[in-house]
Amino acid sequence: MAEILDGKALAQKVRQEIKEIIAADPLLSARPPCLALLLVGDNEASTHYVALKAKMAAKVGINTREFALPAAVSESALVATIEELNNDPAVDAILLQLPLPAHINTPKMLMAISPKKDVDGFHPYNVGLLHMGLSGIQPCTPRGIMALLAEYKINVSGKRALVIGRSNIVGTPMAALLKRADATVTLAHSKSQNLRELIAEADIVVSAAGKAGLVHGSMLKSGAIVIDVGQNYGSDGTLCGDVDFISAEKKAAYITPVPGGVGPLTIAFLLKNALELRLGNDQEK
Ligand code: NAD
C-alpha cells in the first residue's frame, strides 16, 4: 500500500511558518504583505477561489485588496487597473484570477502585471527565469508539489518523470521544475499517442489533465510516485482527481489523495510567494 503524501499537513506547516515570519519581524508586522486579488466577472468557481485566497491570507497576516470587475470590462480598463496596482507601493503582489472572459486576451493581461508583483509566476519574465533554472517567482501548484516531494525526502534526480498536461499553469512549469531537479522528463498531452506506455515506464507520474479516471493503478509501474493534480467534479458534486485512487494506492509507493493532496498546497505557496515578493521589493528600496 502506498504512503499518502499529505498536502494538507504540509500546507498547514507552510502557512504556520509564514504567520510566524510575519509576526516575528517588526517591519512586516507594521506593514504586512499586501496581495491584490483581481476578479473579472462572476464565475462561481473563481469567486469561490478568490474568497478562499483572501480568507487564508488573513489567517497568516497577509492583507488583501479585492477588486471585482464586471464581465464586460474592456481590456484597456483592466490594464489600467493592473497598472495602478503596479505603481502602488502599498501593493506587493497581484493575482489575476483565471479564466478571464473570452473577449480578453489573457497573455496580454498577464504581461501587464509587473514581474516584481507577479504572485502566480505567469509573466514571461518569470517563466523565462524558471526555464533557465534561475531564481524567481514560481507557479504555486508546481512549487507546492516540489515542496511535497522534498518533505517526504523523495529524490527525483535520475528518475523518469511523466507529466500529463502541458498548460502554462501546471503541466509546463511542473516539467521544468522536475527537469531542474535532474529528473528525465516526458510531457504528455491530449495529442500524445502512447500514454499507457509512457505511464508504465514512469517512476513519477504527475497527472494534470482534468480527466477523471485517466490513470488507473494497473497502468502504473510498481512503486511509482503518483501526484494527482486533477480536480474533477462528478454529477453529484463530489471531487475526484485524474487517478483512480483505490487501484493506484495498491501499486504506488507514494500517492497524493484528492482532496487533501495538491489542492491545499496551491494556496499555501501563493501566500509564500506574496511574502517573498514583499521581502524582495523591500530589498530593492
Ligand atoms: P488545462 O485544461 O489548461 O490543461 C489540461 C492539459 O491536459 C492540456 O495540456 C491537455 O492537452 C491535457 N490533456 C487533456 N486530456 C488529456 C488526455 N486524455 N491525455 C493526456 N493529456 C490530456 O488545465 P490546467 O489548468 O492545467 O488544470 C489541469 C487540472 O488540474 C484540472 O483538473 C484543474 O482543475 C486542476 N488544477 C488543480 C490545481 C490544484 O491546486 N489542485 C491547480 C490548478 C489546476
mmCIF file with all atom_site columns, C-alpha atoms in Angstrom, residues 40-159:
data_model
loop_
_atom_site.group_PDB
_atom_site.id
_atom_site.type_symbol
_atom_site.label_atom_id
_atom_site.label_alt_id
_atom_site.label_comp_id
_atom_site.label_asym_id
_atom_site.label_entity_id
_atom_site.label_seq_id
_atom_site.pdbx_PDB_ins_code
_atom_site.Cartn_x
_atom_site.Cartn_y
_atom_site.Cartn_z
_atom_site.occupancy
_atom_site.B_iso_or_equiv
_atom_site.pdbx_formal_charge
_atom_site.auth_seq_id
_atom_site.auth_comp_id
_atom_site.auth_asym_id
_atom_site.auth_atom_id
_atom_site.pdbx_PDB_model_num
ATOM 1   C CA . VAL A 1 40  ? -13.361 39.634 -13.555 1.00 0.00 ? 40  VAL A CA 1
ATOM 2   C CA . GLY A 1 41  ? -16.991 38.588 -13.893 1.00 0.00 ? 41  GLY A CA 1
ATOM 3   C CA . ASP A 1 42  ? -18.974 36.331 -11.595 1.00 0.00 ? 42  ASP A CA 1
ATOM 4   C CA . ASN A 1 43  ? -17.781 32.818 -12.470 1.00 0.00 ? 43  ASN A CA 1
ATOM 5   C CA . GLU A 1 44  ? -18.840 30.754 -9.458  1.00 0.00 ? 44  GLU A CA 1
ATOM 6   C CA . ALA A 1 45  ? -15.603 28.777 -9.068  1.00 0.00 ? 45  ALA A CA 1
ATOM 7   C CA . SER A 1 46  ? -13.429 31.899 -9.497  1.00 0.00 ? 46  SER A CA 1
ATOM 8   C CA . THR A 1 47  ? -15.495 33.832 -6.943  1.00 0.00 ? 47  THR A CA 1
ATOM 9   C CA . HIS A 1 48  ? -15.075 30.931 -4.517  1.00 0.00 ? 48  HIS A CA 1
ATOM 10  C CA . TYR A 1 49  ? -11.283 30.718 -5.081  1.00 0.00 ? 49  TYR A CA 1
ATOM 11  C CA . VAL A 1 50  ? -10.770 34.457 -4.602  1.00 0.00 ? 50  VAL A CA 1
ATOM 12  C CA . ALA A 1 51  ? -12.766 34.411 -1.359  1.00 0.00 ? 51  ALA A CA 1
ATOM 13  C CA . LEU A 1 52  ? -10.764 31.401 -0.159  1.00 0.00 ? 52  LEU A CA 1
ATOM 14  C CA . LYS A 1 53  ? -7.448  33.072 -1.009  1.00 0.00 ? 53  LYS A CA 1
ATOM 15  C CA . ALA A 1 54  ? -8.495  36.217 0.903   1.00 0.00 ? 54  ALA A CA 1
ATOM 16  C CA . LYS A 1 55  ? -9.562  34.128 3.907   1.00 0.00 ? 55  LYS A CA 1
ATOM 17  C CA . MET A 1 56  ? -6.331  32.106 4.004   1.00 0.00 ? 56  MET A CA 1
ATOM 18  C CA . ALA A 1 57  ? -4.232  35.259 3.557   1.00 0.00 ? 57  ALA A CA 1
ATOM 19  C CA . ALA A 1 58  ? -5.935  36.902 6.543   1.00 0.00 ? 58  ALA A CA 1
ATOM 20  C CA . LYS A 1 59  ? -5.189  33.838 8.681   1.00 0.00 ? 59  LYS A CA 1
ATOM 21  C CA . VAL A 1 60  ? -1.419  34.231 8.173   1.00 0.00 ? 60  VAL A CA 1
ATOM 22  C CA . GLY A 1 61  ? -1.343  38.019 8.475   1.00 0.00 ? 61  GLY A CA 1
ATOM 23  C CA . ILE A 1 62  ? -1.269  38.928 4.773   1.00 0.00 ? 62  ILE A CA 1
ATOM 24  C CA . ASN A 1 63  ? -3.542  41.819 3.788   1.00 0.00 ? 63  ASN A CA 1
ATOM 25  C CA . THR A 1 64  ? -5.651  41.581 0.670   1.00 0.00 ? 64  THR A CA 1
ATOM 26  C CA . ARG A 1 65  ? -7.418  44.107 -1.508  1.00 0.00 ? 65  ARG A CA 1
ATOM 27  C CA . GLU A 1 66  ? -10.174 42.699 -3.650  1.00 0.00 ? 66  GLU A CA 1
ATOM 28  C CA . PHE A 1 67  ? -11.200 44.195 -6.987  1.00 0.00 ? 67  PHE A CA 1
ATOM 29  C CA . ALA A 1 68  ? -14.331 42.853 -8.668  1.00 0.00 ? 68  ALA A CA 1
ATOM 30  C CA . LEU A 1 69  ? -14.627 43.985 -12.279 1.00 0.00 ? 69  LEU A CA 1
ATOM 31  C CA . PRO A 1 70  ? -17.661 43.350 -14.465 1.00 0.00 ? 70  PRO A CA 1
ATOM 32  C CA . ALA A 1 71  ? -17.507 40.510 -17.029 1.00 0.00 ? 71  ALA A CA 1
ATOM 33  C CA . ALA A 1 72  ? -17.852 43.096 -19.806 1.00 0.00 ? 72  ALA A CA 1
ATOM 34  C CA . VAL A 1 73  ? -14.810 45.109 -18.680 1.00 0.00 ? 73  VAL A CA 1
ATOM 35  C CA . SER A 1 74  ? -12.641 46.264 -21.577 1.00 0.00 ? 74  SER A CA 1
ATOM 36  C CA . GLU A 1 75  ? -9.024  45.180 -21.939 1.00 0.00 ? 75  GLU A CA 1
ATOM 37  C CA . SER A 1 76  ? -7.881  48.775 -21.565 1.00 0.00 ? 76  SER A CA 1
ATOM 38  C CA . ALA A 1 77  ? -9.829  49.232 -18.312 1.00 0.00 ? 77  ALA A CA 1
ATOM 39  C CA . LEU A 1 78  ? -8.364  46.017 -16.914 1.00 0.00 ? 78  LEU A CA 1
ATOM 40  C CA . VAL A 1 79  ? -4.839  47.049 -17.920 1.00 0.00 ? 79  VAL A CA 1
ATOM 41  C CA . ALA A 1 80  ? -5.430  50.449 -16.290 1.00 0.00 ? 80  ALA A CA 1
ATOM 42  C CA . THR A 1 81  ? -6.397  48.736 -13.008 1.00 0.00 ? 81  THR A CA 1
ATOM 43  C CA . ILE A 1 82  ? -3.330  46.481 -13.190 1.00 0.00 ? 82  ILE A CA 1
ATOM 44  C CA . GLU A 1 83  ? -1.050  49.450 -13.885 1.00 0.00 ? 83  GLU A CA 1
ATOM 45  C CA . GLU A 1 84  ? -2.484  51.338 -10.950 1.00 0.00 ? 84  GLU A CA 1
ATOM 46  C CA . LEU A 1 85  ? -1.624  48.376 -8.733  1.00 0.00 ? 85  LEU A CA 1
ATOM 47  C CA . ASN A 1 86  ? 1.844   48.052 -10.335 1.00 0.00 ? 86  ASN A CA 1
ATOM 48  C CA . ASN A 1 87  ? 2.522   51.657 -9.363  1.00 0.00 ? 87  ASN A CA 1
ATOM 49  C CA . ASP A 1 88  ? 1.075   51.452 -5.865  1.00 0.00 ? 88  ASP A CA 1
ATOM 50  C CA . PRO A 1 89  ? 3.949   50.978 -3.378  1.00 0.00 ? 89  PRO A CA 1
ATOM 51  C CA . ALA A 1 90  ? 1.492   49.591 -0.808  1.00 0.00 ? 90  ALA A CA 1
ATOM 52  C CA . VAL A 1 91  ? 0.733   46.592 -3.051  1.00 0.00 ? 91  VAL A CA 1
ATOM 53  C CA . ASP A 1 92  ? 3.345   43.823 -3.146  1.00 0.00 ? 92  ASP A CA 1
ATOM 54  C CA . ALA A 1 93  ? 1.615   41.120 -5.153  1.00 0.00 ? 93  ALA A CA 1
ATOM 55  C CA . ILE A 1 94  ? -1.072  40.983 -7.826  1.00 0.00 ? 94  ILE A CA 1
ATOM 56  C CA . LEU A 1 95  ? -3.232  37.982 -8.638  1.00 0.00 ? 95  LEU A CA 1
ATOM 57  C CA . LEU A 1 96  ? -5.449  37.990 -11.704 1.00 0.00 ? 96  LEU A CA 1
ATOM 58  C CA . GLN A 1 97  ? -7.939  35.157 -11.228 1.00 0.00 ? 97  GLN A CA 1
ATOM 59  C CA . LEU A 1 98  ? -8.209  32.947 -14.336 1.00 0.00 ? 98  LEU A CA 1
ATOM 60  C CA . PRO A 1 99  ? -10.014 32.138 -16.541 1.00 0.00 ? 99  PRO A CA 1
ATOM 61  C CA . LEU A 1 100 ? -10.862 35.550 -17.978 1.00 0.00 ? 100 LEU A CA 1
ATOM 62  C CA . PRO A 1 101 ? -13.896 36.220 -20.209 1.00 0.00 ? 101 PRO A CA 1
ATOM 63  C CA . ALA A 1 102 ? -13.345 35.225 -23.853 1.00 0.00 ? 102 ALA A CA 1
ATOM 64  C CA . HIS A 1 103 ? -13.062 38.808 -25.176 1.00 0.00 ? 103 HIS A CA 1
ATOM 65  C CA . ILE A 1 104 ? -9.983  39.444 -23.044 1.00 0.00 ? 104 ILE A CA 1
ATOM 66  C CA . ASN A 1 105 ? -6.521  38.434 -24.230 1.00 0.00 ? 105 ASN A CA 1
ATOM 67  C CA . THR A 1 106 ? -5.180  36.550 -21.207 1.00 0.00 ? 106 THR A CA 1
ATOM 68  C CA . PRO A 1 107 ? -1.431  36.580 -22.082 1.00 0.00 ? 107 PRO A CA 1
ATOM 69  C CA . LYS A 1 108 ? -1.639  40.343 -22.686 1.00 0.00 ? 108 LYS A CA 1
ATOM 70  C CA . MET A 1 109 ? -3.142  40.854 -19.212 1.00 0.00 ? 109 MET A CA 1
ATOM 71  C CA . LEU A 1 110 ? -0.558  38.591 -17.556 1.00 0.00 ? 110 LEU A CA 1
ATOM 72  C CA . MET A 1 111 ? 2.179   40.591 -19.279 1.00 0.00 ? 111 MET A CA 1
ATOM 73  C CA . ALA A 1 112 ? 0.702   43.815 -17.920 1.00 0.00 ? 112 ALA A CA 1
ATOM 74  C CA . ILE A 1 113 ? 1.418   42.678 -14.347 1.00 0.00 ? 113 ILE A CA 1
ATOM 75  C CA . SER A 1 114 ? 4.833   43.831 -13.158 1.00 0.00 ? 114 SER A CA 1
ATOM 76  C CA . PRO A 1 115 ? 7.159   40.793 -12.903 1.00 0.00 ? 115 PRO A CA 1
ATOM 77  C CA . LYS A 1 116 ? 8.048   42.119 -9.441  1.00 0.00 ? 116 LYS A CA 1
ATOM 78  C CA . LYS A 1 117 ? 4.406   41.738 -8.317  1.00 0.00 ? 117 LYS A CA 1
ATOM 79  C CA . ASP A 1 118 ? 3.588   38.605 -10.310 1.00 0.00 ? 118 ASP A CA 1
ATOM 80  C CA . VAL A 1 119 ? 2.465   36.344 -7.454  1.00 0.00 ? 119 VAL A CA 1
ATOM 81  C CA . ASP A 1 120 ? 1.496   33.438 -9.738  1.00 0.00 ? 120 ASP A CA 1
ATOM 82  C CA . GLY A 1 121 ? 4.754   33.485 -11.703 1.00 0.00 ? 121 GLY A CA 1
ATOM 83  C CA . PHE A 1 122 ? 2.888   33.637 -15.020 1.00 0.00 ? 122 PHE A CA 1
ATOM 84  C CA . HIS A 1 123 ? 4.668   36.682 -16.518 1.00 0.00 ? 123 HIS A CA 1
ATOM 85  C CA . PRO A 1 124 ? 7.005   35.649 -19.378 1.00 0.00 ? 124 PRO A CA 1
ATOM 86  C CA . TYR A 1 125 ? 9.945   37.188 -17.476 1.00 0.00 ? 125 TYR A CA 1
ATOM 87  C CA . ASN A 1 126 ? 9.373   34.841 -14.519 1.00 0.00 ? 126 ASN A CA 1
ATOM 88  C CA . VAL A 1 127 ? 8.569   31.945 -16.860 1.00 0.00 ? 127 VAL A CA 1
ATOM 89  C CA . GLY A 1 128 ? 11.932  32.601 -18.539 1.00 0.00 ? 128 GLY A CA 1
ATOM 90  C CA . LEU A 1 129 ? 13.767  32.564 -15.203 1.00 0.00 ? 129 LEU A CA 1
ATOM 91  C CA . LEU A 1 130 ? 12.082  29.261 -14.352 1.00 0.00 ? 130 LEU A CA 1
ATOM 92  C CA . HIS A 1 131 ? 13.100  27.634 -17.626 1.00 0.00 ? 131 HIS A CA 1
ATOM 93  C CA . MET A 1 132 ? 16.651  28.956 -17.336 1.00 0.00 ? 132 MET A CA 1
ATOM 94  C CA . GLY A 1 133 ? 16.976  27.437 -13.857 1.00 0.00 ? 133 GLY A CA 1
ATOM 95  C CA . LEU A 1 134 ? 17.293  30.859 -12.230 1.00 0.00 ? 134 LEU A CA 1
ATOM 96  C CA . SER A 1 135 ? 15.619  32.042 -9.054  1.00 0.00 ? 135 SER A CA 1
ATOM 97  C CA . GLY A 1 136 ? 12.326  33.856 -9.448  1.00 0.00 ? 136 GLY A CA 1
ATOM 98  C CA . ILE A 1 137 ? 8.666   33.520 -8.556  1.00 0.00 ? 137 ILE A CA 1
ATOM 99  C CA . GLN A 1 138 ? 7.414   30.046 -9.484  1.00 0.00 ? 138 GLN A CA 1
ATOM 100 C CA . PRO A 1 139 ? 3.813   28.986 -10.217 1.00 0.00 ? 139 PRO A CA 1
ATOM 101 C CA . CYS A 1 140 ? 2.176   27.905 -6.959  1.00 0.00 ? 140 CYS A CA 1
ATOM 102 C CA . THR A 1 141 ? 0.917   24.405 -7.794  1.00 0.00 ? 141 THR A CA 1
ATOM 103 C CA . PRO A 1 142 ? 4.183   23.015 -9.226  1.00 0.00 ? 142 PRO A CA 1
ATOM 104 C CA . ARG A 1 143 ? 6.142   24.770 -6.486  1.00 0.00 ? 143 ARG A CA 1
ATOM 105 C CA . GLY A 1 144 ? 3.929   23.121 -3.897  1.00 0.00 ? 144 GLY A CA 1
ATOM 106 C CA . ILE A 1 145 ? 4.396   19.702 -5.498  1.00 0.00 ? 145 ILE A CA 1
ATOM 107 C CA . MET A 1 146 ? 8.194   20.029 -5.433  1.00 0.00 ? 146 MET A CA 1
ATOM 108 C CA . ALA A 1 147 ? 7.973   21.029 -1.766  1.00 0.00 ? 147 ALA A CA 1
ATOM 109 C CA . LEU A 1 148 ? 5.780   17.997 -1.055  1.00 0.00 ? 148 LEU A CA 1
ATOM 110 C CA . LEU A 1 149 ? 8.320   15.664 -2.677  1.00 0.00 ? 149 LEU A CA 1
ATOM 111 C CA . ALA A 1 150 ? 11.078  17.310 -0.630  1.00 0.00 ? 150 ALA A CA 1
ATOM 112 C CA . GLU A 1 151 ? 9.022   16.999 2.563   1.00 0.00 ? 151 GLU A CA 1
ATOM 113 C CA . TYR A 1 152 ? 8.906   13.227 2.085   1.00 0.00 ? 152 TYR A CA 1
ATOM 114 C CA . LYS A 1 153 ? 12.604  13.190 1.111   1.00 0.00 ? 153 LYS A CA 1
ATOM 115 C CA . ILE A 1 154 ? 11.777  11.854 -2.338  1.00 0.00 ? 154 ILE A CA 1
ATOM 116 C CA . ASN A 1 155 ? 14.788  12.416 -4.545  1.00 0.00 ? 155 ASN A CA 1
ATOM 117 C CA . VAL A 1 156 ? 13.732  12.864 -8.157  1.00 0.00 ? 156 VAL A CA 1
ATOM 118 C CA . SER A 1 157 ? 17.240  13.005 -9.606  1.00 0.00 ? 157 SER A CA 1
ATOM 119 C CA . GLY A 1 158 ? 17.702  10.490 -12.413 1.00 0.00 ? 158 GLY A CA 1
ATOM 120 C CA . LYS A 1 159 ? 14.099  9.283  -12.161 1.00 0.00 ? 159 LYS A CA 1
#
